PDB file of C-alpha atoms and ligand atoms in Angstrom:
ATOM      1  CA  UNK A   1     128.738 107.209 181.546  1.00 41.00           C
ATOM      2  CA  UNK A   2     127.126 108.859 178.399  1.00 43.00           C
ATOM      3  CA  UNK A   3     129.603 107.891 175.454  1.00 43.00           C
ATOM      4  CA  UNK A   4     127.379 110.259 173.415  1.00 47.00           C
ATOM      5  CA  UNK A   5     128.040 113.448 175.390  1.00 48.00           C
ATOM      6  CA  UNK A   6     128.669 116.561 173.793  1.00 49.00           C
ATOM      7  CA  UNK A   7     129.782 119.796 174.160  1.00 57.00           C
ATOM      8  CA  UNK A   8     126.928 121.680 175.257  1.00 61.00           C
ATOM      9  CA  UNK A   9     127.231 125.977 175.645  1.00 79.00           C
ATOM     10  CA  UNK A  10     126.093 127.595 177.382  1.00 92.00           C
ATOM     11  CA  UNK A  11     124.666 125.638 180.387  1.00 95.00           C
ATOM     12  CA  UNK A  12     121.383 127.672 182.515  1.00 97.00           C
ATOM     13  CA  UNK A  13     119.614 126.295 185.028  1.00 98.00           C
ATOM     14  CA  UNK A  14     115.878 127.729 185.988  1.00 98.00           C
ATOM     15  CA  UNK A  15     114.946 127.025 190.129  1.00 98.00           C
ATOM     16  CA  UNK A  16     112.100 128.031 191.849  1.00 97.00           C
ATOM     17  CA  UNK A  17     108.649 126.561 192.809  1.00 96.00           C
ATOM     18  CA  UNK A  18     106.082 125.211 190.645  1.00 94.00           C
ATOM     19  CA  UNK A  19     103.981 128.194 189.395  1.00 93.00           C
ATOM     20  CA  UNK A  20     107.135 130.182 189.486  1.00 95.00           C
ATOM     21  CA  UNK A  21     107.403 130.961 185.581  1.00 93.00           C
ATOM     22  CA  UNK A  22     110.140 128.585 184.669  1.00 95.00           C
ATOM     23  CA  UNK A  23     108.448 127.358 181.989  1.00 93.00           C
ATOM     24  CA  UNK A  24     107.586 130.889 180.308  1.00 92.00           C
ATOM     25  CA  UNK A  25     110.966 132.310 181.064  1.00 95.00           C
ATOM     26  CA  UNK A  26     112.654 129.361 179.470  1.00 95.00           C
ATOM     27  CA  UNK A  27     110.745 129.232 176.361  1.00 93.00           C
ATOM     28  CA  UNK A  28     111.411 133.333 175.730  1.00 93.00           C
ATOM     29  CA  UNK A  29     115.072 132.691 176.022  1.00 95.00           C
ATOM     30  CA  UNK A  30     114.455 129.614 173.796  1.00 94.00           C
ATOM     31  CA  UNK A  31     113.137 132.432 171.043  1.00 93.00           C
ATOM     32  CA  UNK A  32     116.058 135.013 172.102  1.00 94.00           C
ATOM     33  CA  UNK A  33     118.805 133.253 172.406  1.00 94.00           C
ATOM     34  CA  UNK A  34     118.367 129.806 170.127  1.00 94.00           C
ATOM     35  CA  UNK A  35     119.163 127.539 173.452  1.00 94.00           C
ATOM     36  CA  UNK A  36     116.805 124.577 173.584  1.00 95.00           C
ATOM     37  CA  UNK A  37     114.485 124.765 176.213  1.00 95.00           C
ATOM     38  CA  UNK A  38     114.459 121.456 178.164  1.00 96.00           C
ATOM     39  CA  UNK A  39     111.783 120.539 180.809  1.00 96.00           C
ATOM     40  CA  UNK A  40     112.056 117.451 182.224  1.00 97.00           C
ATOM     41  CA  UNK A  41     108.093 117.735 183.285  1.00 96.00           C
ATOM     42  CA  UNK A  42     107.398 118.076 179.852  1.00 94.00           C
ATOM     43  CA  UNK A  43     109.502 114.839 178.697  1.00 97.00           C
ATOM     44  CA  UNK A  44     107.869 113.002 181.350  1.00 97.00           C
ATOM     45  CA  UNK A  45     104.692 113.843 180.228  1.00 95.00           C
ATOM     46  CA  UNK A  46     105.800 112.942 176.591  1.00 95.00           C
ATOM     47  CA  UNK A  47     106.847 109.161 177.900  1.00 96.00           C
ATOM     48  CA  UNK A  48     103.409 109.150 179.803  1.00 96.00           C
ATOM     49  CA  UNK A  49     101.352 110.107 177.005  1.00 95.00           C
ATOM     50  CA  UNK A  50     103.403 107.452 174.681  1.00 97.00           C
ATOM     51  CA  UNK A  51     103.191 104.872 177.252  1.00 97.00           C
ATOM     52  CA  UNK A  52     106.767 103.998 177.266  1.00 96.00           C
ATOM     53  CA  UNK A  53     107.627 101.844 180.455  1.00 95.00           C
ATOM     54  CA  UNK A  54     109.384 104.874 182.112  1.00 94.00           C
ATOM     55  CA  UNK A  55     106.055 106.553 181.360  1.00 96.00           C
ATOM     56  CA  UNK A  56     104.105 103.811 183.052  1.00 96.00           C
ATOM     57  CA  UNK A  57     106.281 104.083 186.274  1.00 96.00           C
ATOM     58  CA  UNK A  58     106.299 107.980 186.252  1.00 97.00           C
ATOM     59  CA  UNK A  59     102.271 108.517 185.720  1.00 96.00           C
ATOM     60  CA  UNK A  60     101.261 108.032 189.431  1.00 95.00           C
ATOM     61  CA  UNK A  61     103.930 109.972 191.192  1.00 96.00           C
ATOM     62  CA  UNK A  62     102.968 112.696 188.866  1.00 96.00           C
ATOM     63  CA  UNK A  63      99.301 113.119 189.666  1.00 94.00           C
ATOM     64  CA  UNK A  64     100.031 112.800 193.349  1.00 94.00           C
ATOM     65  CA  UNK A  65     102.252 115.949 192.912  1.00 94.00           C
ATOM     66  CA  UNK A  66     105.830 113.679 194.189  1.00 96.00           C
ATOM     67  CA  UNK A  67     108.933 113.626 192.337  1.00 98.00           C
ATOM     68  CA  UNK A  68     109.822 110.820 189.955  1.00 98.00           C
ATOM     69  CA  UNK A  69     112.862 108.790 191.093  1.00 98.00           C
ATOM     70  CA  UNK A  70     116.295 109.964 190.362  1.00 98.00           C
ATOM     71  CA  UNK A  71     117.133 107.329 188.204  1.00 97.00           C
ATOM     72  CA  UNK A  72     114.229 107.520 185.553  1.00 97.00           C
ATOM     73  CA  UNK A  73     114.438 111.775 185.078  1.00 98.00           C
ATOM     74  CA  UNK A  74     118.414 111.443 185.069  1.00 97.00           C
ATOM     75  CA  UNK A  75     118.517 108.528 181.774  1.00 96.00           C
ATOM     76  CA  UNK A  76     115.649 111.018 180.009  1.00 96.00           C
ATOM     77  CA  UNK A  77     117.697 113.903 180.351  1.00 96.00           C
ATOM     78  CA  UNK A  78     120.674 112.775 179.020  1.00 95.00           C
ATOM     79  CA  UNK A  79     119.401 110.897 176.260  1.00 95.00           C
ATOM     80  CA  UNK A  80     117.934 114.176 175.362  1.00 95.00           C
ATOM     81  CA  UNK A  81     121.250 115.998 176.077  1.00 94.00           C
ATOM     82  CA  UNK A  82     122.539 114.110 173.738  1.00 92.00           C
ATOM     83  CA  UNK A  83     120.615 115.147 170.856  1.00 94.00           C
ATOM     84  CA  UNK A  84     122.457 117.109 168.184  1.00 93.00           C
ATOM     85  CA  UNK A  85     120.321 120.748 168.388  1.00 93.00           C
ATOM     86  CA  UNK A  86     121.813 120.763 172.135  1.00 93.00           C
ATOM     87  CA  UNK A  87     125.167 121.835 171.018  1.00 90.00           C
ATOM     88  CA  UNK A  88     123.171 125.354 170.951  1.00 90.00           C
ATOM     89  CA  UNK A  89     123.087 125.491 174.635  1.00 93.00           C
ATOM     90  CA  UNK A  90     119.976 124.399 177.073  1.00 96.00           C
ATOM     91  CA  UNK A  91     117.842 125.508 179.225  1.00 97.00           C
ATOM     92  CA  UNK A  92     117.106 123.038 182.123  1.00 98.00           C
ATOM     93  CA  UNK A  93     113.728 124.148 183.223  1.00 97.00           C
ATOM     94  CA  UNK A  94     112.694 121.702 186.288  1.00 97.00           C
ATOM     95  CA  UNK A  95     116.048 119.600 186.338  1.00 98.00           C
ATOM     96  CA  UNK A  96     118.368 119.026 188.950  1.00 98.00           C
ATOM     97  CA  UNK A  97     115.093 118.951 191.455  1.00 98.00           C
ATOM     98  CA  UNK A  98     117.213 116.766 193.995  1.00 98.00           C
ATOM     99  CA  UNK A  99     121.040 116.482 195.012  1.00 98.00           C
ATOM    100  CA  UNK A 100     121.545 113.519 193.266  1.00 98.00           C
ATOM    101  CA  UNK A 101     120.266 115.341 189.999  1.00 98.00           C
ATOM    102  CA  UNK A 102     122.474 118.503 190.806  1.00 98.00           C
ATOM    103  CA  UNK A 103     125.650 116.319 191.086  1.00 98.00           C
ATOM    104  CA  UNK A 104     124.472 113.951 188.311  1.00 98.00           C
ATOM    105  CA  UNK A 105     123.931 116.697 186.209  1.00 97.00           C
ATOM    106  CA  UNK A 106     127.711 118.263 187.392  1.00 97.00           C
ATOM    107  CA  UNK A 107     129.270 114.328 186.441  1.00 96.00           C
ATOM    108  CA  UNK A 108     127.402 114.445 182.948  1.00 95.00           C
ATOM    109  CA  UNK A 109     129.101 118.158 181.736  1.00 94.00           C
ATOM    110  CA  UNK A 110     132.010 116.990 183.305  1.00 93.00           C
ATOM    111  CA  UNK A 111     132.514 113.918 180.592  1.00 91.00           C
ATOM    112  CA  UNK A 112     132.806 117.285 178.192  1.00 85.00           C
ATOM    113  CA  UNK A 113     134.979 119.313 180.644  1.00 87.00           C
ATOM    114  CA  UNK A 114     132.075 121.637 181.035  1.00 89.00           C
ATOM    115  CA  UNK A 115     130.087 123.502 183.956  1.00 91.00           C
ATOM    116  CA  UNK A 116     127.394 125.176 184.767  1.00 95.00           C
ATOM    117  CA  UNK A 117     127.037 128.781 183.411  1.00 94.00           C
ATOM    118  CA  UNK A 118     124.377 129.776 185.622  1.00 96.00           C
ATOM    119  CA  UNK A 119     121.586 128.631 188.110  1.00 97.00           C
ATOM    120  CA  UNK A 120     118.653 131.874 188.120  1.00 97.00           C
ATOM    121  CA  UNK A 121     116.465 131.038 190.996  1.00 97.00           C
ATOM    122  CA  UNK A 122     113.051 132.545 190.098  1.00 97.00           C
ATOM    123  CA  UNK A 123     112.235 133.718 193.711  1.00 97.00           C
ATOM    124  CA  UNK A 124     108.090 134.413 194.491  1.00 95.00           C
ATOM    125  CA  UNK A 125     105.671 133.782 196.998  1.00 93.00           C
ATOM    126  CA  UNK A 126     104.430 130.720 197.588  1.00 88.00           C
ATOM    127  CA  UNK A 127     100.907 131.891 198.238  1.00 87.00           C
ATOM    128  CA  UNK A 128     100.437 133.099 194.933  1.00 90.00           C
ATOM    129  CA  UNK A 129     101.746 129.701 193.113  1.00 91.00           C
ATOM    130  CA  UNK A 130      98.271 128.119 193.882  1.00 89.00           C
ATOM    131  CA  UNK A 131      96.695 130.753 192.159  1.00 89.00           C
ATOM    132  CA  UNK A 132      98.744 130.717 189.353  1.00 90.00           C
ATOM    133  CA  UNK A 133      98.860 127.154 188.762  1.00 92.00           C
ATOM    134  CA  UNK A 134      95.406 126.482 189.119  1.00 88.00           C
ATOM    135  CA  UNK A 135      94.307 128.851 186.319  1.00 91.00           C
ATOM    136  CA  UNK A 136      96.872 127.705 183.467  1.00 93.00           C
ATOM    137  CA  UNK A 137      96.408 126.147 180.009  1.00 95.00           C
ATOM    138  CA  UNK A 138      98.482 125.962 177.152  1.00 95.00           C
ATOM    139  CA  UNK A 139      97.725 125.559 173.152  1.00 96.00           C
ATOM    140  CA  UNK A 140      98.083 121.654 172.661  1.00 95.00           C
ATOM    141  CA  UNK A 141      99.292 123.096 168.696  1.00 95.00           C
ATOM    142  CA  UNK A 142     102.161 125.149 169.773  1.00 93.00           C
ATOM    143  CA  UNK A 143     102.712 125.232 174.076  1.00 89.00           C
ATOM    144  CA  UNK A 144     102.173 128.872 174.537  1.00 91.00           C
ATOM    145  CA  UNK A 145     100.674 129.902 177.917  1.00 90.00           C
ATOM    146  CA  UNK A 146      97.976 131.464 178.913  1.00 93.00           C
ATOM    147  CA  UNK A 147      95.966 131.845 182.295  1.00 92.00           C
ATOM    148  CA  UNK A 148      92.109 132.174 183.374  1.00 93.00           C
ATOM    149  CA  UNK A 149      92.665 135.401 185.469  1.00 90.00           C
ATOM    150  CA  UNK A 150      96.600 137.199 183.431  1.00 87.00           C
ATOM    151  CA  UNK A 151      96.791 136.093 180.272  1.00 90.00           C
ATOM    152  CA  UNK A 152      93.316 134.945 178.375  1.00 95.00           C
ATOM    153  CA  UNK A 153      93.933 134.939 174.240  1.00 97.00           C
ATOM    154  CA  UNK A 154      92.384 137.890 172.493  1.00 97.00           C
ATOM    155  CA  UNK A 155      89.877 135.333 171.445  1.00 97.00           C
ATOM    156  CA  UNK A 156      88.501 133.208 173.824  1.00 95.00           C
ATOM    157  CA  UNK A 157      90.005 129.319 172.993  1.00 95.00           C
ATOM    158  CA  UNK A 158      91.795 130.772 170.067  1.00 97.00           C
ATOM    159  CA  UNK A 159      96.218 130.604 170.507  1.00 98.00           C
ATOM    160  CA  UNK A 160      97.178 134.409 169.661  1.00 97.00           C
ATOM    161  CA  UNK A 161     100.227 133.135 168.506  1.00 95.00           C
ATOM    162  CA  UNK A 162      99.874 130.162 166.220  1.00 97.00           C
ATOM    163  CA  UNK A 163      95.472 130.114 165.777  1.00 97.00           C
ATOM    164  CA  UNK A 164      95.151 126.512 167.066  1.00 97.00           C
ATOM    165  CA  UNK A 165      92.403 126.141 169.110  1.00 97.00           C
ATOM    166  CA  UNK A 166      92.810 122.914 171.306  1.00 97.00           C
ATOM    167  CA  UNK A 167      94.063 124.548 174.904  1.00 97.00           C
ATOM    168  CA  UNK A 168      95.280 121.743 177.398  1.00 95.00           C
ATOM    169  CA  UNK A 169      95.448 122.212 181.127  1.00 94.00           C
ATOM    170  CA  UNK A 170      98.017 119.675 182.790  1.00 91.00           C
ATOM    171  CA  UNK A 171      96.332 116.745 184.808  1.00 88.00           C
ATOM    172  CA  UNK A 172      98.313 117.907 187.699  1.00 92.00           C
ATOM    173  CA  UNK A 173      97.615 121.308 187.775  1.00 91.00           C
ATOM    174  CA  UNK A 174      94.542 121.333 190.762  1.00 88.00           C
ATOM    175  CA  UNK A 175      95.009 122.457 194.387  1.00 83.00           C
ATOM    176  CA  UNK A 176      95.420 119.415 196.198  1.00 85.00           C
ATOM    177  CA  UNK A 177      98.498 118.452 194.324  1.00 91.00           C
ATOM    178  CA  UNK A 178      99.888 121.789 193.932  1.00 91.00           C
ATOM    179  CA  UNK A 179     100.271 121.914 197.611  1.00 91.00           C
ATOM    180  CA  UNK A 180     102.186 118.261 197.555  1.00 93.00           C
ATOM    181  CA  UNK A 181     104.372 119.699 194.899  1.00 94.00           C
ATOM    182  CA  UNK A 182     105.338 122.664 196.846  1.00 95.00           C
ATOM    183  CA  UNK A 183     106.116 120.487 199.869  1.00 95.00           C
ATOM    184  CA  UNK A 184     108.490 118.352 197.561  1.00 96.00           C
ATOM    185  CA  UNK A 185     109.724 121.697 195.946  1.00 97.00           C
ATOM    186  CA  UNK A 186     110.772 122.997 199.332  1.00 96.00           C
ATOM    187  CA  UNK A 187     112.156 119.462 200.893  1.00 97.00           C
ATOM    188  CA  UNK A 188     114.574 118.608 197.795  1.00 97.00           C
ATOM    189  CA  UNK A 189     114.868 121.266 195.712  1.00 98.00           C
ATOM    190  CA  UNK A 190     115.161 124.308 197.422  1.00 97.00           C
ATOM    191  CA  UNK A 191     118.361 122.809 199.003  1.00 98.00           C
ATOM    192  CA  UNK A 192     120.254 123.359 195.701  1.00 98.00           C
ATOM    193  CA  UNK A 193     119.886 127.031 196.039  1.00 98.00           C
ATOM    194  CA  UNK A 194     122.889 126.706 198.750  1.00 98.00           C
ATOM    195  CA  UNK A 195     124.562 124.335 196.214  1.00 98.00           C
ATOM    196  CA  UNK A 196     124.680 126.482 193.188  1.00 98.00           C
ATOM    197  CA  UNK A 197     125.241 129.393 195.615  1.00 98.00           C
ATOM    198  CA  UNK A 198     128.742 127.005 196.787  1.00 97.00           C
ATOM    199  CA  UNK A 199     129.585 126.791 193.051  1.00 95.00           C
ATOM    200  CA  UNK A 200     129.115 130.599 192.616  1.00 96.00           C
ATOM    201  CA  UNK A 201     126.648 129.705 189.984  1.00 96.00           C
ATOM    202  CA  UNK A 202     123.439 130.500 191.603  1.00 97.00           C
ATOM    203  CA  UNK A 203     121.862 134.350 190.660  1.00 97.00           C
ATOM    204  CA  UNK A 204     118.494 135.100 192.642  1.00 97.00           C
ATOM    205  CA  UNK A 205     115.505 137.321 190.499  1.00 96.00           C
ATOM    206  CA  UNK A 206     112.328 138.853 192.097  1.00 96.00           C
ATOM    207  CA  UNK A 207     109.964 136.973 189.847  1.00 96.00           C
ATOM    208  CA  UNK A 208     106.786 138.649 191.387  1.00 94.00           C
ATOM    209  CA  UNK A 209     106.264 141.082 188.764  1.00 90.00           C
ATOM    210  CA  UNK A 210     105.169 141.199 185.221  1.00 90.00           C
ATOM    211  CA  UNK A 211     106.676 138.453 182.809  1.00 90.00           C
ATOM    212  CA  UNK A 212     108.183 141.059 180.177  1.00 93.00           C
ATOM    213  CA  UNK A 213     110.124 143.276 182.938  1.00 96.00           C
ATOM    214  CA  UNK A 214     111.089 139.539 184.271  1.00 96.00           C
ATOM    215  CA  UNK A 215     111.999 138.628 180.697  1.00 96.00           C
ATOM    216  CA  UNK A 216     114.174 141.575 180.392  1.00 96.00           C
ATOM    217  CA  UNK A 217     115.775 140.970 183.530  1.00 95.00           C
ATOM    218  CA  UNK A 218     116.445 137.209 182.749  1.00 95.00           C
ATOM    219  CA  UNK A 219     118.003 138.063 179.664  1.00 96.00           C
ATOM    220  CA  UNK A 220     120.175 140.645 180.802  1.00 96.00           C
ATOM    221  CA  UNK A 221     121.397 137.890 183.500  1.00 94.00           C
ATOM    222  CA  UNK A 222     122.070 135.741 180.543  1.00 93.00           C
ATOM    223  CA  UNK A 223     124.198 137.894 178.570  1.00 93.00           C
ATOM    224  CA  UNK A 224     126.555 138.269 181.138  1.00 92.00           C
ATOM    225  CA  UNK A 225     126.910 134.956 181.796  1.00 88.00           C
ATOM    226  CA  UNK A 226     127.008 133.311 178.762  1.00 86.00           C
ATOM    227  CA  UNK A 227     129.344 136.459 177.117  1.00 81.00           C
TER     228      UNK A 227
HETATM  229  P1  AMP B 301     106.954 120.261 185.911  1.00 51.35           P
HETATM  230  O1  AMP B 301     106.381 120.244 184.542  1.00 51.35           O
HETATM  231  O2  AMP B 301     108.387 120.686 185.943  1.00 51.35           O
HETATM  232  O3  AMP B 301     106.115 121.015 186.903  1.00 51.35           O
HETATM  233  O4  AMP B 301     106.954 118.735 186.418  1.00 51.35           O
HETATM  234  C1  AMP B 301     105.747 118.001 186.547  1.00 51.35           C
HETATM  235  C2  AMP B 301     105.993 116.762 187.386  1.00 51.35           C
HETATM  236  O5  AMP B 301     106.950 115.922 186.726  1.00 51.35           O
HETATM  237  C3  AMP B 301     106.585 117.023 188.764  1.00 51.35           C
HETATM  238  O6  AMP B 301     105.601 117.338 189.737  1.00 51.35           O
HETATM  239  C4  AMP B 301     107.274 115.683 189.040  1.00 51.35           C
HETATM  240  O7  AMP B 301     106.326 114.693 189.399  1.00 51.35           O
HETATM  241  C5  AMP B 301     107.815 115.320 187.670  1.00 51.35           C
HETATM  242  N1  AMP B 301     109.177 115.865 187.442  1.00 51.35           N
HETATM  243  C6  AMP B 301     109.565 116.789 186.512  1.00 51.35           C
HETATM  244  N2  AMP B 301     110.881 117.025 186.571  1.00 51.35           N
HETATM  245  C7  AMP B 301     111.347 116.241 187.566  1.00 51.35           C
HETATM  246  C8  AMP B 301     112.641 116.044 188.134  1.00 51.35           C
HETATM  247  N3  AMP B 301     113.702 116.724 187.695  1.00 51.35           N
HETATM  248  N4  AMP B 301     112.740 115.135 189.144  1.00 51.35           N
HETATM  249  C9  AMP B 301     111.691 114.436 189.602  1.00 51.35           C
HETATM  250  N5  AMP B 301     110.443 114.589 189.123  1.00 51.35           N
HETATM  251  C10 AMP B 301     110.264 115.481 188.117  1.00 51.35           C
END
C-alpha cells in the first residue's frame, strides 16, 4: 500500500492501440485542462535512458515490442502518482495495459476513496497504426510530435513550437515491433475495454480523423465528466 497516496481529480484514462494518438491527445488536454499527462512508456524510457535497475530489466522487452511486467510499470506509476503536481488530476496515457494494472490501478485510488472518472478508448484501424508509427519523431527539447507523411515542422528539423532542433524517433518505433506491440495491445489490453465498459467508465471516440476535430471531441468528453 502507497502511504503517500493522494487525492488525485479528476482521474482519465486514454486506451487504444499503439499509433492510436494517446500520446497527442493527452498532452493537448495536459495544455487545456492543467492535468498532468502521465505515460508510463515515457517513464520507462526515462529509467532506461538513466540506467536505473528497473530500466535495465525493462530495455529488452521494450525493443521486442512486449509489455514490461506488472510489477515494475505498477511501483513507477505510483511513485509518480504520488508526486505533489498530481493533485491537478492525470492523464494515464498507456497505463492499465493488463488486468492486473486495471485493478491495481482501481486498489491505488481506492486508498483515497477515489475512482475512475473516465476511460476514452481512442478507437482506429489497425492498418493504419503501422503507418503512423513508423513515420513519427518528436523534438528531444520539448516532446512535440510530428510525422514524415501529416505533420512535418514548417522548417524541416526545426520544432514549430519551441525552435529546438534535435528530433528523436523512439528505438521501438519500426515495423517489426509495431506488429508485436499490436499483438500484445490486442491480447491484454483490449480486454479492459469490457472492464471499464462494467464500471460504466469506458466512452468510445472515432479517432480516424484529424487530431483538432479529435481534440475537440476529447475535450468535450472531458468536461462532462470531470464537471
Ligand atoms: P508506449 O510509449 O506507451 O507506446 O510504451 C512503449 C513500451 O513501453 C511498450 O511497448 C511496453 O514495452 C512498455 N510499456 C509502457 N507502458 C506499459 C504498461 N502499462 N505495461 C507494460 N508495458 C508498458
Amino acid at each position: 500500500m502507497l502511504d503517500t497516496a493522494k487525492n488525485i481529480a479528476p482521474v482519465l484514462i486514454l486506451l487504444g492501440p499503439p499509433g492510436a494518438g494517446k500520446g497527442t491527445q493527452a498532452r493537448m488536454l495536459e495544455e487545456q485542462f492543467g492535468f498532468v499527462q502521465l505515460s508510463t512508456g515515457d517513464l520507462l524510457r526515462a529509467a532506461v535512458a538513466a540506467g536505473t535497475e528497473a530500466g535495465q530489466r525493462a530495455k529488452a522487452v521494450m525493443e521486442a515490442g512486449q509489455l514490461v511486467s506488472d510489477d515494475i510499470v505498477i511501483a513507477i506509476l505510483r511513485d509518480r502518482m504520488a508526486e505533489d503536481d498530481c493533485a491537478k488530476g492525470v492523464i494515464l496515457d498507456g497505463f492499465p495495459r493488463t488486468a492486473v494494472q486495471a485493478e491495481a490501478l482501481d486498489d491505488l485510488l481506492a486508498e483515497t476513496g477515489q475512482k475512475i472518472d473516465a476511460a476514452i478508448s481512442l478507437e482506429v484501424d489497425d492498418a493504419a497504426m503501422v503507418t503512423r508509427i513508423a513515420g513519427r519523431y518528436t523534438c528531444g527539447g520539448c516532446g512535440e510530435g510530428y510525422h514524415d507523411s501529416f505533420k512535418q515542422p514548417a522548417k524541416a528539423g526545426t520544432c514549430d513550437k519551441c525552435g529546438g532542433t534535435e528530433m528523436k524517433r523512439r528505438a521501438d518505433d519500426n515495423a517489426e515491433t509495431v506488429a508485436s506491440r499490436l499483438e500484445a495491445y490486442h491480447a491484454q489490453t483490449a480486454p479492459l475495454i469490457t472492464y471499464y465498459k462494467g464500471q460504466g467508465a469506458l466512452i468510445g471516440i472515432d479517432a480516424m480523423g484529424e487530431i483538432e476535430d479529435i481534440a475537440a471531441k476529447m475535450s468535450a468528453i472531458v468536461k462532462t465528466a470531470t464537471a
